[in-house]
């Protein structure tokens, strides 16, 4: 029988080339490195002949079926483990030997570093080192770069900041729009010139004592900042009265009406004063677009005319604006020369807000007495409304200069103020009463705004 020399590893049973001292698979020391059949080594150089066994009554003879001891695979406990030398790598010259590197080397096992024969193998210690290959590097996707560029551009177009970011990602519902600085929101209420300077939205405002703690859940607070200017009294005693609690309401996009929670100043200012004020409103949920809010101004409970003020850039508030004319119309009345100098129509005047459906109309008159007579004039001019009703001057009027007009007096001036039903055409009439005992006839003038 022919024999092919073998060099079997006692640890992993790998057949190595003859003469190799270290297993190319697991790195264990090889004991059968001479290339001589193991049976020859066991029997001192001569191999017993294993021929055909003789007949056996009970079958094959057990002694002929036995495998010679040296032909049996050794167990891990029979062979002591000797670590491989540090420079015995047949494929790579370098530091340490790695059986899983080099041409044709097998892939490393998943449990590399563990005893392949379990915990019973004494003295087993794997050689530290790498597997001989590097993990693949991850490549950055070009689409990720494009996405980041688009994100930056959109944020810049949205004005940056939190609101732009929330609009892009769709997470703005958590806090809503934080700030808004609308332009051109000017109106007059109870004679006070007001301007909405900005709006803010937050979970809390530190300077509002009525907010005891930050809002939780969807609740938010909206602040409307106002600039207030109180006109001079022009020598008259003027009392401004602004009821912030009942005169202001915030209307949401879903038509909810909200009263102020608190104001910076809850009382009105005085004539000639300018100040910054704010009103805080508690909303059920964050407002995504503050420009959709509307400020209602006017006390409905007392019948005041209510104005709707959209909180957006340059809203159309022309219907609430004052209207003024300067007719400088000359006429004769009570034997004297008169001039209707100017007139105005407004919804607010001298600390008052007009009642619903009504307006304030003021006129300014100048008298010259070229005669030798003295004239005593008191509440002598009425205003005619669109329904032909006649209205007496309001108590705020100042006609006292006409009480006594001496002979040759010139430039005697005064004004009268009326609260009257609003004319849809802007036309009113002035009715000058006749003198006592018809000392002079009545006079009527047309007033057109």
CSV table of C-alpha atoms in Angstrom, one decimal:
chain,number,residue,atom,x,y,z
A,1,UNK,CA,0.0,0.0,0.0
A,2,UNK,CA,1.3,3.5,-0.9
A,3,UNK,CA,1.4,6.2,1.7
A,4,UNK,CA,1.1,9.9,1.1
A,5,UNK,CA,2.9,11.9,3.8
A,6,UNK,CA,0.6,14.0,5.9
A,7,UNK,CA,1.0,16.7,8.5
A,8,UNK,CA,-2.3,16.8,10.3
A,9,UNK,CA,-2.9,19.4,12.9
A,10,UNK,CA,-3.8,17.9,16.3
A,11,UNK,CA,-6.1,20.8,17.1
A,12,UNK,CA,-8.1,21.6,14.0
A,13,UNK,CA,-7.3,18.4,11.9
A,14,UNK,CA,-6.1,20.5,9.0
A,15,UNK,CA,-3.8,18.7,6.6
A,16,UNK,CA,-0.6,20.9,6.3
A,17,UNK,CA,2.3,20.5,3.8
A,18,UNK,CA,5.0,18.1,5.0
A,19,UNK,CA,7.7,19.7,7.0
A,20,UNK,CA,5.6,22.7,8.1
A,21,UNK,CA,6.0,23.3,11.9
A,22,UNK,CA,3.0,25.5,12.5
A,23,UNK,CA,-0.6,24.9,11.3
A,24,UNK,CA,-1.5,27.3,8.6
A,25,UNK,CA,-5.1,27.3,9.8
A,26,UNK,CA,-5.1,27.7,13.6
A,27,UNK,CA,-1.4,28.3,14.3
A,28,UNK,CA,-0.9,25.3,16.6
A,29,UNK,CA,2.5,23.5,16.7
A,30,UNK,CA,2.6,20.4,14.4
A,31,UNK,CA,4.0,17.1,15.9
A,32,UNK,CA,4.0,14.9,12.8
A,33,UNK,CA,6.3,17.1,10.7
A,34,UNK,CA,8.7,14.3,9.5
A,35,UNK,CA,6.4,13.0,6.8
A,36,UNK,CA,6.7,9.5,8.2
A,37,UNK,CA,3.4,7.6,8.6
A,38,UNK,CA,2.3,7.8,12.2
A,39,UNK,CA,2.0,4.0,12.5
A,40,UNK,CA,5.7,3.7,11.7
A,41,UNK,CA,6.6,6.1,14.4
A,42,UNK,CA,4.4,4.2,16.9
A,43,UNK,CA,6.0,0.8,16.0
A,44,UNK,CA,9.6,1.8,15.8
A,45,UNK,CA,10.0,2.2,12.1
A,46,UNK,CA,8.3,-0.9,10.7
A,47,UNK,CA,4.7,-0.9,9.7
A,48,UNK,CA,2.6,-4.0,10.6
A,49,UNK,CA,0.8,-5.6,7.7
A,50,UNK,CA,-3.0,-5.4,7.9
A,51,UNK,CA,-4.3,-8.1,5.5
A,52,UNK,CA,-7.5,-9.9,5.1
A,53,UNK,CA,-8.8,-11.1,8.4
A,54,UNK,CA,-9.5,-14.8,8.9
A,55,UNK,CA,-13.0,-16.1,9.1
A,56,UNK,CA,-14.7,-15.5,12.4
A,57,UNK,CA,-17.7,-17.3,13.6
A,58,UNK,CA,-19.4,-14.4,15.0
A,59,UNK,CA,-18.5,-12.1,12.1
A,60,UNK,CA,-15.4,-10.1,11.8
A,61,UNK,CA,-12.8,-10.5,14.4
A,62,UNK,CA,-12.7,-7.5,16.8
A,63,UNK,CA,-8.9,-7.4,16.9
A,64,UNK,CA,-8.8,-6.8,13.1
A,65,UNK,CA,-11.4,-4.1,13.3
A,66,UNK,CA,-9.5,-2.2,15.9
A,67,UNK,CA,-7.7,0.9,14.7
A,68,UNK,CA,-4.0,1.3,15.8
A,69,UNK,CA,-3.7,3.8,18.6
A,70,UNK,CA,-1.5,6.1,16.6
A,71,UNK,CA,-4.1,6.3,13.8
A,72,UNK,CA,-6.7,7.7,16.2
A,73,UNK,CA,-7.2,11.4,16.2
A,74,UNK,CA,-5.8,12.9,19.4
A,75,UNK,CA,-8.1,14.7,21.8
A,76,UNK,CA,-7.3,18.3,22.9
A,77,UNK,CA,-6.4,17.0,26.4
A,78,UNK,CA,-3.7,14.7,24.9
A,79,UNK,CA,-1.8,17.4,23.1
A,80,UNK,CA,-0.4,20.4,25.0
A,81,UNK,CA,-0.8,23.7,23.2
A,82,UNK,CA,2.3,25.7,22.4
A,83,UNK,CA,1.7,29.3,21.1
A,84,UNK,CA,3.2,29.9,17.6
A,85,UNK,CA,6.4,32.0,17.3
A,86,UNK,CA,5.9,35.7,16.7
A,87,UNK,CA,7.6,35.7,13.3
A,88,UNK,CA,6.5,32.3,11.9
A,89,UNK,CA,3.9,33.7,9.4
A,90,UNK,CA,4.7,31.9,6.1
A,91,UNK,CA,2.8,34.5,4.1
A,92,UNK,CA,3.5,37.9,5.8
A,93,UNK,CA,6.7,39.0,7.3
A,94,UNK,CA,6.0,41.4,10.1
A,95,UNK,CA,5.0,41.7,13.7
A,96,UNK,CA,3.1,38.7,15.0
A,97,UNK,CA,1.5,35.8,13.1
A,98,UNK,CA,-2.1,36.0,11.9
A,99,UNK,CA,-3.4,32.7,10.5
A,100,UNK,CA,-6.3,34.6,8.8
A,101,UNK,CA,-4.1,36.8,6.6
A,102,UNK,CA,-2.3,36.1,3.3
A,103,UNK,CA,-3.3,34.4,0.1
A,104,UNK,CA,-5.9,31.6,0.4
A,105,UNK,CA,-6.3,32.1,4.1
A,106,UNK,CA,-9.8,31.2,5.5
A,107,UNK,CA,-12.2,33.8,6.9
A,108,UNK,CA,-11.9,34.2,10.6
A,109,UNK,CA,-14.6,32.4,12.7
A,110,UNK,CA,-17.3,34.5,14.3
A,111,UNK,CA,-16.1,33.4,17.8
A,112,UNK,CA,-12.5,34.3,17.2
A,113,UNK,CA,-10.6,34.5,20.4
A,114,UNK,CA,-12.5,31.7,22.1
A,115,UNK,CA,-11.2,28.2,22.8
A,116,UNK,CA,-12.4,26.1,19.8
A,117,UNK,CA,-12.6,23.1,22.1
A,118,UNK,CA,-14.4,24.7,24.9
A,119,UNK,CA,-13.2,25.7,28.3
A,120,UNK,CA,-11.5,22.3,29.0
A,121,UNK,CA,-8.5,23.2,26.9
A,122,UNK,CA,-5.7,24.2,29.3
A,123,UNK,CA,-3.4,27.0,28.5
A,124,UNK,CA,-5.2,28.2,25.4
A,125,UNK,CA,-4.6,31.8,24.6
A,126,UNK,CA,-5.3,33.2,21.1
A,127,UNK,CA,-2.7,35.4,19.4
A,128,UNK,CA,-3.9,39.0,19.5
A,129,UNK,CA,-4.1,41.0,16.3
A,130,UNK,CA,-6.3,42.0,13.4
A,131,UNK,CA,-8.0,39.7,11.0
A,132,UNK,CA,-5.8,41.0,8.2
A,133,UNK,CA,-8.5,43.1,6.5
A,134,UNK,CA,-10.1,46.6,7.1
A,135,UNK,CA,-13.9,47.3,7.3
A,136,UNK,CA,-15.2,49.2,4.2
A,137,UNK,CA,-15.5,52.9,4.5
A,138,UNK,CA,-18.9,54.6,4.3
A,139,UNK,CA,-19.3,57.0,1.5
A,140,UNK,CA,-21.2,60.3,2.0
A,141,UNK,CA,-24.3,60.4,-0.2
A,142,UNK,CA,-24.4,63.4,-2.5
A,143,UNK,CA,-28.1,63.7,-1.9
A,144,UNK,CA,-27.4,64.4,1.8
A,145,UNK,CA,-25.3,67.4,0.8
A,146,UNK,CA,-28.0,68.6,-1.6
A,147,UNK,CA,-30.6,68.3,1.2
A,148,UNK,CA,-28.5,70.3,3.6
A,149,UNK,CA,-28.0,73.1,1.0
A,150,UNK,CA,-31.8,73.2,0.4
A,151,UNK,CA,-32.4,73.4,4.2
A,152,UNK,CA,-30.1,76.4,4.6
A,153,UNK,CA,-31.7,78.2,1.6
A,154,UNK,CA,-35.2,77.7,2.9
A,155,UNK,CA,-34.3,78.9,6.4
A,156,UNK,CA,-32.8,82.1,4.9
A,157,UNK,CA,-35.9,82.7,2.8
A,158,UNK,CA,-38.1,82.2,5.8
A,159,UNK,CA,-36.2,84.8,7.7
A,160,UNK,CA,-34.3,82.3,9.7
A,161,UNK,CA,-35.1,81.8,13.4
A,162,UNK,CA,-37.4,79.4,15.0
A,163,UNK,CA,-40.5,80.2,13.0
A,164,UNK,CA,-38.9,79.6,9.6
A,165,UNK,CA,-37.4,76.3,10.9
A,166,UNK,CA,-40.8,75.2,12.4
A,167,UNK,CA,-42.5,76.0,9.1
A,168,UNK,CA,-40.0,73.9,7.1
A,169,UNK,CA,-40.2,70.8,9.4
A,170,UNK,CA,-43.9,71.2,10.3
A,171,UNK,CA,-43.3,71.3,14.0
A,172,UNK,CA,-44.5,74.9,14.5
A,173,UNK,CA,-47.7,73.7,16.2
A,174,UNK,CA,-45.8,73.2,19.4
A,175,UNK,CA,-45.0,76.9,20.0
A,176,UNK,CA,-46.5,78.8,17.1
A,177,UNK,CA,-45.2,82.0,15.7
A,178,UNK,CA,-43.1,83.8,18.3
A,179,UNK,CA,-43.1,87.4,17.0
A,180,UNK,CA,-44.7,89.7,14.5
A,181,UNK,CA,-44.0,93.4,13.7
A,182,UNK,CA,-46.9,94.6,11.6
A,183,UNK,CA,-46.8,98.0,10.0
A,184,UNK,CA,-49.4,100.7,9.6
A,185,UNK,CA,-51.9,99.7,12.3
A,186,UNK,CA,-53.0,103.1,13.6
A,187,UNK,CA,-56.5,103.9,15.1
A,188,UNK,CA,-58.1,106.1,17.7
A,189,UNK,CA,-60.1,104.9,20.6
A,190,UNK,CA,-61.8,107.2,23.1
A,191,UNK,CA,-59.8,110.1,21.8
A,192,UNK,CA,-56.5,108.3,22.3
A,193,UNK,CA,-54.2,107.8,19.3
A,194,UNK,CA,-53.0,104.1,19.3
A,195,UNK,CA,-50.5,102.2,17.3
A,196,UNK,CA,-49.9,98.4,17.4
A,197,UNK,CA,-46.1,98.1,17.4
A,198,UNK,CA,-45.6,94.4,17.7
A,199,UNK,CA,-47.1,91.0,18.8
A,200,UNK,CA,-45.4,88.2,20.8
A,201,UNK,CA,-46.4,84.7,21.7
A,202,UNK,CA,-44.8,82.6,24.5
A,203,UNK,CA,-45.5,80.1,27.2
A,204,UNK,CA,-45.1,82.9,29.8
A,205,UNK,CA,-44.2,86.6,30.2
A,206,UNK,CA,-42.1,87.3,33.3
A,207,UNK,CA,-43.6,90.8,33.8
A,208,UNK,CA,-47.2,89.6,33.8
A,209,UNK,CA,-48.1,88.9,37.5
A,210,UNK,CA,-51.4,87.2,36.4
A,211,UNK,CA,-49.4,84.4,34.8
A,212,UNK,CA,-48.6,82.3,37.9
A,213,UNK,CA,-46.7,79.6,36.0
A,214,UNK,CA,-45.6,78.7,32.5
A,215,UNK,CA,-48.4,77.3,30.3
A,216,UNK,CA,-48.6,73.6,29.8
A,217,UNK,CA,-49.8,71.6,26.9
A,218,UNK,CA,-51.1,73.7,24.1
A,219,UNK,CA,-51.9,76.9,26.1
A,220,UNK,CA,-50.0,80.0,25.1
A,221,UNK,CA,-50.1,83.8,25.8
A,222,UNK,CA,-50.3,86.4,23.0
A,223,UNK,CA,-49.1,89.9,23.8
A,224,UNK,CA,-50.2,93.0,21.9
A,225,UNK,CA,-47.8,95.9,22.3
A,226,UNK,CA,-49.3,99.4,21.9
A,227,UNK,CA,-48.0,102.9,21.7
A,228,UNK,CA,-50.6,105.4,23.2
A,229,UNK,CA,-50.6,109.2,22.6
A,230,UNK,CA,-53.1,111.4,24.6
A,231,UNK,CA,-53.8,114.7,22.8
A,232,UNK,CA,-53.4,118.0,24.5
A,233,UNK,CA,-56.5,119.5,26.0
A,234,UNK,CA,-56.1,122.9,24.3
A,235,UNK,CA,-57.1,124.7,27.4
A,236,UNK,CA,-60.1,122.5,28.0
A,237,UNK,CA,-60.5,120.0,30.8
A,238,UNK,CA,-60.4,116.6,29.2
A,239,UNK,CA,-60.7,113.2,31.0
A,240,UNK,CA,-59.7,110.2,29.1
A,241,UNK,CA,-61.3,106.9,30.0
A,242,UNK,CA,-60.1,103.7,28.3
A,243,UNK,CA,-61.5,100.4,29.7
A,244,UNK,CA,-58.9,97.8,28.6
A,245,UNK,CA,-60.7,94.9,30.1
A,246,UNK,CA,-64.1,95.5,28.5
A,247,UNK,CA,-62.9,97.6,25.5
A,248,UNK,CA,-60.4,95.1,23.9
A,249,UNK,CA,-60.9,91.6,22.7
A,250,UNK,CA,-58.7,89.3,20.6
A,251,UNK,CA,-60.4,87.3,17.9
A,252,UNK,CA,-58.8,84.1,16.8
A,253,UNK,CA,-59.0,82.5,13.3
A,254,UNK,CA,-61.7,80.2,14.5
A,255,UNK,CA,-63.7,83.2,15.7
A,256,UNK,CA,-63.1,82.8,19.5
A,257,UNK,CA,-63.3,86.0,21.5
A,258,UNK,CA,-60.7,86.4,24.3
A,259,UNK,CA,-60.6,89.2,26.9
A,260,UNK,CA,-57.2,90.5,28.1
A,261,UNK,CA,-55.7,88.6,31.0
A,262,UNK,CA,-53.8,91.7,32.2
A,263,UNK,CA,-52.5,95.1,31.0
A,264,UNK,CA,-49.3,96.9,31.7
A,265,UNK,CA,-51.4,100.0,32.6
A,266,UNK,CA,-55.0,99.3,33.5
A,267,UNK,CA,-55.9,103.1,33.8
A,268,UNK,CA,-55.9,105.7,31.2
A,269,UNK,CA,-53.2,108.3,30.7
A,270,UNK,CA,-53.5,112.1,30.9
A,271,UNK,CA,-53.6,114.8,28.2
A,272,UNK,CA,-50.3,115.3,26.5
A,273,UNK,CA,-48.9,111.9,27.7
A,274,UNK,CA,-47.3,109.2,25.5
A,275,UNK,CA,-46.5,105.8,26.8
A,276,UNK,CA,-45.9,102.1,25.8
A,277,UNK,CA,-48.6,99.6,27.0
A,278,UNK,CA,-49.3,95.9,26.4
A,279,UNK,CA,-52.2,93.6,26.7
A,280,UNK,CA,-51.9,89.8,27.3
A,281,UNK,CA,-54.4,87.3,26.1
A,282,UNK,CA,-54.5,83.6,27.0
A,283,UNK,CA,-55.2,81.3,24.0
A,284,UNK,CA,-56.1,77.6,24.1
A,285,UNK,CA,-53.5,76.6,21.6
A,286,UNK,CA,-50.4,78.1,19.9
A,287,UNK,CA,-51.2,80.5,17.1
A,288,UNK,CA,-49.4,79.5,13.9
A,289,UNK,CA,-49.9,82.8,12.1
A,290,UNK,CA,-50.2,85.9,14.3
A,291,UNK,CA,-51.3,88.0,11.3
A,292,UNK,CA,-54.6,86.1,11.3
A,293,UNK,CA,-55.6,87.6,14.6
A,294,UNK,CA,-58.1,90.5,14.9
A,295,UNK,CA,-58.3,93.1,17.7
A,296,UNK,CA,-61.8,94.2,18.5
A,297,UNK,CA,-61.8,97.7,20.1
A,298,UNK,CA,-64.9,99.1,21.7
A,299,UNK,CA,-67.1,98.3,24.7
A,300,UNK,CA,-70.1,96.4,23.4
A,301,UNK,CA,-71.6,96.4,26.9
A,302,UNK,CA,-72.1,100.2,26.9
A,303,UNK,CA,-73.2,100.3,23.3
A,304,UNK,CA,-69.9,101.8,21.9
A,305,UNK,CA,-69.1,101.5,18.2
A,306,UNK,CA,-66.7,98.5,17.9
A,307,UNK,CA,-63.8,98.6,15.5
A,308,UNK,CA,-62.3,95.5,14.0
A,309,UNK,CA,-58.5,95.9,13.7
A,310,UNK,CA,-56.7,93.2,11.6
A,311,UNK,CA,-53.2,92.6,13.1
A,312,UNK,CA,-51.4,92.5,9.8
A,313,UNK,CA,-49.4,94.9,7.7
A,314,UNK,CA,-51.2,98.0,6.5
A,315,UNK,CA,-54.9,96.9,7.1
A,316,UNK,CA,-57.6,99.0,5.6
A,317,UNK,CA,-58.9,101.1,8.5
A,318,UNK,CA,-60.1,104.1,6.4
A,319,UNK,CA,-63.7,103.7,7.5
A,320,UNK,CA,-62.6,104.4,11.1
A,321,UNK,CA,-60.4,107.4,10.2
A,322,UNK,CA,-61.3,111.0,11.0
A,323,UNK,CA,-62.7,113.1,8.1
A,324,UNK,CA,-61.9,116.8,8.0
A,325,UNK,CA,-62.9,119.6,5.7
A,326,UNK,CA,-61.9,123.3,5.6
A,327,UNK,CA,-64.8,125.1,3.8
A,328,UNK,CA,-63.9,128.6,5.0
A,329,UNK,CA,-67.5,129.4,4.0
A,330,UNK,CA,-68.6,133.0,4.7
A,331,UNK,CA,-72.2,133.8,5.5
A,332,UNK,CA,-74.4,136.4,7.3
A,333,UNK,CA,-76.3,135.7,10.4
A,334,UNK,CA,-77.8,138.0,13.1
A,335,UNK,CA,-76.5,141.1,11.3
A,336,UNK,CA,-72.8,139.9,11.6
A,337,UNK,CA,-70.3,138.4,9.3
A,338,UNK,CA,-69.5,134.7,10.0
A,339,UNK,CA,-67.2,132.1,8.6
A,340,UNK,CA,-67.5,128.3,8.8
A,341,UNK,CA,-63.8,127.7,9.2
A,342,UNK,CA,-63.5,123.9,9.4
A,343,UNK,CA,-65.4,120.8,10.4
A,344,UNK,CA,-64.5,117.1,11.2
A,345,UNK,CA,-66.3,113.8,11.6
A,346,UNK,CA,-64.9,111.0,13.9
A,347,UNK,CA,-65.8,108.0,16.0
A,348,UNK,CA,-63.7,109.2,18.9
A,349,UNK,CA,-63.3,112.6,20.5
A,350,UNK,CA,-62.1,114.1,23.7
A,351,UNK,CA,-62.0,110.9,25.8
A,352,UNK,CA,-65.2,109.5,24.3
A,353,UNK,CA,-66.1,106.7,21.9
A,354,UNK,CA,-69.2,107.2,19.8
A,355,UNK,CA,-72.2,105.0,20.3
A,356,UNK,CA,-72.8,102.3,17.8
A,357,UNK,CA,-74.1,103.8,14.5
A,358,UNK,CA,-73.2,107.4,15.5
A,359,UNK,CA,-70.4,109.8,14.9
A,360,UNK,CA,-68.9,113.0,16.4
A,361,UNK,CA,-69.2,116.1,14.3
A,362,UNK,CA,-67.3,119.3,15.2
A,363,UNK,CA,-67.4,122.7,13.6
A,364,UNK,CA,-65.4,125.9,14.1
A,365,UNK,CA,-66.9,129.3,13.7
A,366,UNK,CA,-65.5,132.8,13.5
A,367,UNK,CA,-67.7,136.0,14.0
A,368,UNK,CA,-67.1,139.7,13.2
A,369,UNK,CA,-69.5,142.4,14.4
A,370,UNK,CA,-69.3,145.4,12.2
A,371,UNK,CA,-72.4,147.0,13.9
A,372,UNK,CA,-72.9,149.2,16.9
A,373,UNK,CA,-75.0,146.5,18.5
A,374,UNK,CA,-74.1,144.0,21.1
A,375,UNK,CA,-75.2,140.3,20.6
A,376,UNK,CA,-75.8,137.6,23.1
A,377,UNK,CA,-75.5,134.2,21.6
A,378,UNK,CA,-75.9,130.9,23.5
A,379,UNK,CA,-76.4,127.5,21.9
A,380,UNK,CA,-77.6,129.1,18.8
A,381,UNK,CA,-76.6,126.5,16.2
A,382,UNK,CA,-77.9,122.9,15.9
A,383,UNK,CA,-76.8,120.0,13.7
A,384,UNK,CA,-79.3,118.3,11.3
A,385,UNK,CA,-78.8,114.6,10.9
A,386,UNK,CA,-79.7,112.3,7.9
A,387,UNK,CA,-83.1,111.7,9.4
A,388,UNK,CA,-83.7,115.5,9.7
A,389,UNK,CA,-83.4,115.3,13.5
A,390,UNK,CA,-81.8,118.3,15.2
A,391,UNK,CA,-79.1,117.8,17.8
A,392,UNK,CA,-77.9,120.3,20.4
A,393,UNK,CA,-74.2,120.9,21.0
A,394,UNK,CA,-72.5,118.5,23.4
A,395,UNK,CA,-71.3,119.8,26.8
A,396,UNK,CA,-67.7,119.6,25.5
A,397,UNK,CA,-68.5,122.4,23.1
A,398,UNK,CA,-66.9,125.8,23.7
A,399,UNK,CA,-69.3,128.5,22.5
A,400,UNK,CA,-68.7,130.8,25.4
A,401,UNK,CA,-66.9,133.4,23.3
A,402,UNK,CA,-70.1,134.1,21.6
A,403,UNK,CA,-72.1,134.8,24.7
A,404,UNK,CA,-71.5,138.5,24.4
A,405,UNK,CA,-70.2,140.0,21.1
A,406,UNK,CA,-69.5,143.7,21.5
A,407,UNK,CA,-69.8,146.3,18.7
A,408,UNK,CA,-66.9,146.0,16.3
A,409,UNK,CA,-65.5,142.8,17.8
A,410,UNK,CA,-63.5,140.8,15.3
A,411,UNK,CA,-62.3,137.2,15.1
A,412,UNK,CA,-64.5,135.9,17.8
A,413,UNK,CA,-64.0,132.1,17.6
A,414,UNK,CA,-65.5,129.1,19.1
A,415,UNK,CA,-66.4,125.5,18.3
A,416,UNK,CA,-69.3,123.1,18.8
A,417,UNK,CA,-69.3,119.3,19.0
A,418,UNK,CA,-72.3,117.0,18.3
A,419,UNK,CA,-72.9,113.3,18.6
A,420,UNK,CA,-75.3,112.3,15.8
A,421,UNK,CA,-76.5,109.5,13.7
A,422,UNK,CA,-73.9,108.8,11.0
A,423,UNK,CA,-74.9,109.9,7.5
A,424,UNK,CA,-74.2,107.3,4.8
A,425,UNK,CA,-73.5,110.1,2.4
A,426,UNK,CA,-71.5,112.3,4.8
A,427,UNK,CA,-73.9,115.2,4.5
A,428,UNK,CA,-75.3,117.1,7.4
A,429,UNK,CA,-77.0,120.5,7.9
A,430,UNK,CA,-76.2,123.4,10.2
A,431,UNK,CA,-79.3,125.2,11.6
A,432,UNK,CA,-78.8,128.7,13.1
A,433,UNK,CA,-81.7,129.5,15.3
A,434,UNK,CA,-83.7,132.7,14.8
A,435,UNK,CA,-83.2,135.6,17.2
A,436,UNK,CA,-85.6,136.1,20.1
A,437,UNK,CA,-88.8,137.7,19.0
A,438,UNK,CA,-87.5,137.0,15.5
A,439,UNK,CA,-84.9,139.7,15.9
A,440,UNK,CA,-83.1,137.9,13.0
A,441,UNK,CA,-84.1,135.0,10.8
A,442,UNK,CA,-82.9,131.4,11.0
A,443,UNK,CA,-80.0,130.3,8.7
A,444,UNK,CA,-79.2,126.9,7.2
A,445,UNK,CA,-75.9,125.7,5.8
A,446,UNK,CA,-75.0,122.4,4.2
A,447,UNK,CA,-72.0,120.5,5.6
A,448,UNK,CA,-70.6,117.8,3.3
A,449,UNK,CA,-67.8,115.4,4.2
